[in-house]
JSON list of C-alpha atoms in Angstrom, two decimals:
[
{"chain": "A", "resi": 45, "resn": "MET", "atom": "CA", "xyz": [132.30, 175.46, 113.01]},
{"chain": "A", "resi": 46, "resn": "ASN", "atom": "CA", "xyz": [131.50, 173.25, 115.92]},
{"chain": "A", "resi": 47, "resn": "GLY", "atom": "CA", "xyz": [128.20, 172.23, 114.28]},
{"chain": "A", "resi": 48, "resn": "CYS", "atom": "CA", "xyz": [130.01, 171.59, 111.07]},
{"chain": "A", "resi": 49, "resn": "SER", "atom": "CA", "xyz": [132.58, 169.28, 112.64]},
{"chain": "A", "resi": 50, "resn": "SER", "atom": "CA", "xyz": [129.88, 167.32, 114.46]},
{"chain": "A", "resi": 51, "resn": "LYS", "atom": "CA", "xyz": [128.08, 166.79, 111.17]},
{"chain": "A", "resi": 52, "resn": "GLN", "atom": "CA", "xyz": [131.30, 165.53, 109.64]},
{"chain": "A", "resi": 53, "resn": "GLY", "atom": "CA", "xyz": [131.83, 163.16, 112.58]},
{"chain": "A", "resi": 54, "resn": "GLU", "atom": "CA", "xyz": [128.27, 161.97, 112.35]},
{"chain": "A", "resi": 55, "resn": "HIS", "atom": "CA", "xyz": [128.65, 161.58, 108.61]},
{"chain": "A", "resi": 56, "resn": "LYS", "atom": "CA", "xyz": [131.74, 159.42, 108.96]},
{"chain": "A", "resi": 57, "resn": "SER", "atom": "CA", "xyz": [130.33, 157.19, 111.68]},
{"chain": "A", "resi": 58, "resn": "SER", "atom": "CA", "xyz": [126.80, 156.81, 110.30]},
{"chain": "A", "resi": 59, "resn": "SER", "atom": "CA", "xyz": [126.16, 153.26, 109.03]},
{"chain": "A", "resi": 60, "resn": "GLY", "atom": "CA", "xyz": [123.65, 154.54, 106.46]},
{"chain": "A", "resi": 61, "resn": "ASP", "atom": "CA", "xyz": [126.31, 156.75, 104.92]},
{"chain": "A", "resi": 62, "resn": "ILE", "atom": "CA", "xyz": [128.71, 153.80, 104.67]},
{"chain": "A", "resi": 63, "resn": "ASP", "atom": "CA", "xyz": [126.05, 151.92, 102.72]},
{"chain": "A", "resi": 64, "resn": "ASP", "atom": "CA", "xyz": [125.72, 154.94, 100.44]},
{"chain": "A", "resi": 65, "resn": "LEU", "atom": "CA", "xyz": [129.49, 154.86, 99.80]},
{"chain": "A", "resi": 66, "resn": "GLU", "atom": "CA", "xyz": [129.30, 151.14, 98.89]},
{"chain": "A", "resi": 67, "resn": "LYS", "atom": "CA", "xyz": [126.43, 151.83, 96.53]},
{"chain": "A", "resi": 68, "resn": "THR", "atom": "CA", "xyz": [128.50, 154.57, 94.94]},
{"chain": "A", "resi": 69, "resn": "GLU", "atom": "CA", "xyz": [131.34, 152.09, 94.46]},
{"chain": "A", "resi": 70, "resn": "GLU", "atom": "CA", "xyz": [128.98, 149.51, 92.95]},
{"chain": "A", "resi": 71, "resn": "GLY", "atom": "CA", "xyz": [127.17, 152.03, 90.76]},
{"chain": "A", "resi": 72, "resn": "ARG", "atom": "CA", "xyz": [130.41, 153.43, 89.36]},
{"chain": "A", "resi": 73, "resn": "LEU", "atom": "CA", "xyz": [131.26, 152.62, 85.76]},
{"chain": "A", "resi": 74, "resn": "ILE", "atom": "CA", "xyz": [133.99, 150.02, 85.32]},
{"chain": "A", "resi": 75, "resn": "GLY", "atom": "CA", "xyz": [136.92, 150.56, 83.01]},
{"chain": "A", "resi": 76, "resn": "GLN", "atom": "CA", "xyz": [137.06, 149.40, 79.40]},
{"chain": "A", "resi": 77, "resn": "LYS", "atom": "CA", "xyz": [139.46, 146.51, 80.09]},
{"chain": "A", "resi": 78, "resn": "ALA", "atom": "CA", "xyz": [137.41, 145.30, 83.02]},
{"chain": "A", "resi": 79, "resn": "ALA", "atom": "CA", "xyz": [134.26, 145.49, 80.90]},
{"chain": "A", "resi": 80, "resn": "LYS", "atom": "CA", "xyz": [135.87, 143.42, 78.12]},
{"chain": "A", "resi": 81, "resn": "GLU", "atom": "CA", "xyz": [137.07, 140.80, 80.62]},
{"chain": "A", "resi": 82, "resn": "ALA", "atom": "CA", "xyz": [133.62, 140.60, 82.21]},
{"chain": "A", "resi": 83, "resn": "THR", "atom": "CA", "xyz": [132.05, 140.15, 78.77]},
{"chain": "A", "resi": 84, "resn": "LYS", "atom": "CA", "xyz": [134.52, 137.39, 77.86]},
{"chain": "A", "resi": 85, "resn": "LYS", "atom": "CA", "xyz": [133.89, 135.55, 81.12]},
{"chain": "A", "resi": 86, "resn": "LEU", "atom": "CA", "xyz": [130.15, 135.93, 80.72]},
{"chain": "A", "resi": 87, "resn": "GLY", "atom": "CA", "xyz": [130.33, 134.62, 77.15]},
{"chain": "A", "resi": 88, "resn": "LYS", "atom": "CA", "xyz": [132.33, 131.57, 78.27]},
{"chain": "A", "resi": 89, "resn": "ASN", "atom": "CA", "xyz": [129.90, 130.89, 81.09]},
{"chain": "A", "resi": 90, "resn": "ILE", "atom": "CA", "xyz": [126.96, 131.16, 78.74]},
{"chain": "A", "resi": 91, "resn": "GLN", "atom": "CA", "xyz": [128.66, 128.81, 76.25]},
{"chain": "A", "resi": 92, "resn": "ILE", "atom": "CA", "xyz": [129.42, 126.29, 79.00]},
{"chain": "A", "resi": 93, "resn": "ASP", "atom": "CA", "xyz": [125.86, 126.53, 80.32]},
{"chain": "A", "resi": 94, "resn": "TYR", "atom": "CA", "xyz": [124.50, 126.12, 76.80]},
{"chain": "A", "resi": 95, "resn": "SER", "atom": "CA", "xyz": [126.69, 123.07, 76.13]},
{"chain": "A", "resi": 96, "resn": "SER", "atom": "CA", "xyz": [125.72, 121.39, 79.38]},
{"chain": "A", "resi": 97, "resn": "THR", "atom": "CA", "xyz": [122.04, 122.11, 78.71]},
{"chain": "A", "resi": 98, "resn": "VAL", "atom": "CA", "xyz": [122.28, 120.61, 75.23]},
{"chain": "A", "resi": 99, "resn": "SER", "atom": "CA", "xyz": [124.06, 117.59, 76.70]},
{"chain": "A", "resi": 100, "resn": "GLU", "atom": "CA", "xyz": [121.37, 117.16, 79.37]},
{"chain": "A", "resi": 101, "resn": "ILE", "atom": "CA", "xyz": [118.61, 117.44, 76.76]},
{"chain": "A", "resi": 102, "resn": "SER", "atom": "CA", "xyz": [120.38, 114.88, 74.60]},
{"chain": "A", "resi": 103, "resn": "ASN", "atom": "CA", "xyz": [120.63, 112.49, 77.56]},
{"chain": "A", "resi": 104, "resn": "ILE", "atom": "CA", "xyz": [116.96, 112.97, 78.39]},
{"chain": "A", "resi": 105, "resn": "GLU", "atom": "CA", "xyz": [115.97, 112.34, 74.77]},
{"chain": "A", "resi": 106, "resn": "GLN", "atom": "CA", "xyz": [118.06, 109.14, 74.71]},
{"chain": "A", "resi": 107, "resn": "ILE", "atom": "CA", "xyz": [116.40, 107.90, 77.91]},
{"chain": "A", "resi": 108, "resn": "ARG", "atom": "CA", "xyz": [112.98, 108.78, 76.49]},
{"chain": "A", "resi": 109, "resn": "SER", "atom": "CA", "xyz": [113.77, 106.95, 73.27]},
{"chain": "A", "resi": 110, "resn": "ASN", "atom": "CA", "xyz": [114.90, 103.87, 75.21]},
{"chain": "A", "resi": 111, "resn": "ASN", "atom": "CA", "xyz": [111.74, 103.95, 77.32]},
{"chain": "A", "resi": 112, "resn": "LEU", "atom": "CA", "xyz": [109.54, 104.24, 74.24]},
{"chain": "A", "resi": 113, "resn": "GLN", "atom": "CA", "xyz": [111.37, 101.32, 72.63]},
{"chain": "A", "resi": 114, "resn": "GLN", "atom": "CA", "xyz": [110.77, 99.20, 75.74]},
{"chain": "A", "resi": 115, "resn": "ILE", "atom": "CA", "xyz": [107.08, 100.12, 75.68]},
{"chain": "A", "resi": 116, "resn": "VAL", "atom": "CA", "xyz": [106.82, 99.10, 72.01]},
{"chain": "A", "resi": 117, "resn": "GLU", "atom": "CA", "xyz": [108.54, 95.78, 72.73]},
{"chain": "A", "resi": 118, "resn": "MET", "atom": "CA", "xyz": [106.22, 95.10, 75.67]},
{"chain": "A", "resi": 119, "resn": "LYS", "atom": "CA", "xyz": [103.14, 95.89, 73.55]},
{"chain": "A", "resi": 120, "resn": "GLU", "atom": "CA", "xyz": [104.40, 93.56, 70.80]},
{"chain": "A", "resi": 121, "resn": "LYS", "atom": "CA", "xyz": [104.83, 90.76, 73.36]},
{"chain": "A", "resi": 122, "resn": "GLU", "atom": "CA", "xyz": [101.36, 91.45, 74.73]},
{"chain": "A", "resi": 123, "resn": "VAL", "atom": "CA", "xyz": [99.84, 91.22, 71.25]},
{"chain": "A", "resi": 124, "resn": "ALA", "atom": "CA", "xyz": [101.74, 87.97, 70.57]},
{"chain": "A", "resi": 125, "resn": "LEU", "atom": "CA", "xyz": [100.47, 86.46, 73.84]},
{"chain": "A", "resi": 126, "resn": "LYS", "atom": "CA", "xyz": [96.89, 87.44, 73.02]},
{"chain": "A", "resi": 127, "resn": "GLN", "atom": "CA", "xyz": [97.27, 85.90, 69.56]},
{"chain": "A", "resi": 128, "resn": "GLN", "atom": "CA", "xyz": [98.55, 82.67, 71.10]},
{"chain": "A", "resi": 129, "resn": "GLU", "atom": "CA", "xyz": [95.61, 82.62, 73.51]},
{"chain": "A", "resi": 130, "resn": "ILE", "atom": "CA", "xyz": [93.19, 83.00, 70.61]},
{"chain": "A", "resi": 131, "resn": "GLU", "atom": "CA", "xyz": [94.97, 80.22, 68.72]},
{"chain": "A", "resi": 132, "resn": "HIS", "atom": "CA", "xyz": [94.71, 77.93, 71.74]},
{"chain": "A", "resi": 133, "resn": "GLN", "atom": "CA", "xyz": [90.99, 78.67, 72.00]},
{"chain": "A", "resi": 134, "resn": "ILE", "atom": "CA", "xyz": [90.58, 77.76, 68.33]},
{"chain": "A", "resi": 135, "resn": "ILE", "atom": "CA", "xyz": [92.63, 74.58, 68.63]},
{"chain": "A", "resi": 136, "resn": "TYR", "atom": "CA", "xyz": [90.78, 73.33, 71.72]},
{"chain": "A", "resi": 137, "resn": "ALA", "atom": "CA", "xyz": [87.30, 74.49, 70.72]},
{"chain": "A", "resi": 138, "resn": "ASP", "atom": "CA", "xyz": [84.47, 71.97, 71.09]},
{"chain": "A", "resi": 139, "resn": "VAL", "atom": "CA", "xyz": [83.33, 71.31, 67.51]},
{"chain": "A", "resi": 140, "resn": "SER", "atom": "CA", "xyz": [80.46, 69.03, 68.58]},
{"chain": "A", "resi": 141, "resn": "LYS", "atom": "CA", "xyz": [78.26, 72.06, 69.23]},
{"chain": "A", "resi": 142, "resn": "MET", "atom": "CA", "xyz": [79.15, 73.87, 65.98]},
{"chain": "A", "resi": 143, "resn": "ASN", "atom": "CA", "xyz": [76.91, 74.05, 62.90]},
{"chain": "A", "resi": 144, "resn": "PRO", "atom": "CA", "xyz": [78.42, 73.06, 59.52]},
{"chain": "A", "resi": 145, "resn": "LEU", "atom": "CA", "xyz": [79.45, 76.62, 58.59]},
{"chain": "A", "resi": 146, "resn": "GLN", "atom": "CA", "xyz": [81.17, 77.14, 61.95]},
{"chain": "A", "resi": 147, "resn": "ARG", "atom": "CA", "xyz": [83.00, 73.80, 61.55]},
{"chain": "A", "resi": 148, "resn": "LYS", "atom": "CA", "xyz": [84.19, 74.82, 58.09]},
{"chain": "A", "resi": 149, "resn": "MET", "atom": "CA", "xyz": [85.52, 78.16, 59.41]},
{"chain": "A", "resi": 150, "resn": "HIS", "atom": "CA", "xyz": [87.08, 76.37, 62.37]},
{"chain": "A", "resi": 151, "resn": "GLU", "atom": "CA", "xyz": [88.86, 73.98, 60.02]},
{"chain": "A", "resi": 152, "resn": "LYS", "atom": "CA", "xyz": [90.23, 76.91, 57.96]},
{"chain": "A", "resi": 153, "resn": "ASN", "atom": "CA", "xyz": [91.46, 78.60, 61.13]},
{"chain": "A", "resi": 154, "resn": "LEU", "atom": "CA", "xyz": [93.16, 75.37, 62.22]},
{"chain": "A", "resi": 155, "resn": "GLN", "atom": "CA", "xyz": [94.85, 75.08, 58.81]},
{"chain": "A", "resi": 156, "resn": "ALA", "atom": "CA", "xyz": [96.10, 78.70, 59.06]},
{"chain": "A", "resi": 157, "resn": "ILE", "atom": "CA", "xyz": [97.51, 78.04, 62.53]},
{"chain": "A", "resi": 158, "resn": "ALA", "atom": "CA", "xyz": [99.18, 74.82, 61.37]},
{"chain": "A", "resi": 159, "resn": "LYS", "atom": "CA", "xyz": [100.71, 76.62, 58.38]},
{"chain": "A", "resi": 160, "resn": "LYS", "atom": "CA", "xyz": [101.95, 79.47, 60.62]},
{"chain": "A", "resi": 161, "resn": "TYR", "atom": "CA", "xyz": [103.83, 77.06, 62.88]},
{"chain": "A", "resi": 162, "resn": "GLY", "atom": "CA", "xyz": [104.89, 74.65, 60.12]},
{"chain": "A", "resi": 163, "resn": "TRP", "atom": "CA", "xyz": [102.81, 71.76, 61.41]},
{"chain": "A", "resi": 164, "resn": "ASN", "atom": "CA", "xyz": [101.97, 68.94, 59.01]},
{"chain": "A", "resi": 165, "resn": "VAL", "atom": "CA", "xyz": [98.30, 68.11, 59.29]},
{"chain": "A", "resi": 166, "resn": "GLY", "atom": "CA", "xyz": [97.28, 64.84, 57.70]},
{"chain": "A", "resi": 167, "resn": "ASP", "atom": "CA", "xyz": [93.93, 64.63, 55.89]}
]
């Protein structure tokens, strides 16, 4: 009996056995009401997480759309500046070194530029 009581004492004071008791508590099945409550809470958390994720995705898509719009606007400005540069080169080109065909094409380009900007060019 003495050996038996020492085993019981050791059993009660052993830290490993206390961990086993906690595992038993954790591993135990919960009641039906507690299970329903846990499911409801989990469902609400999932819904909230889903809503916030959708909101974040929507915000990211809006930012991306704005950035793409800015890129398009910058590219349009770049193209317009290049077009103006070309027009300036045409306007200020030295015609003295052009052959007759080049002068004719230059004159047509000048007329197109004048028409684009509403300039009146006298003959």
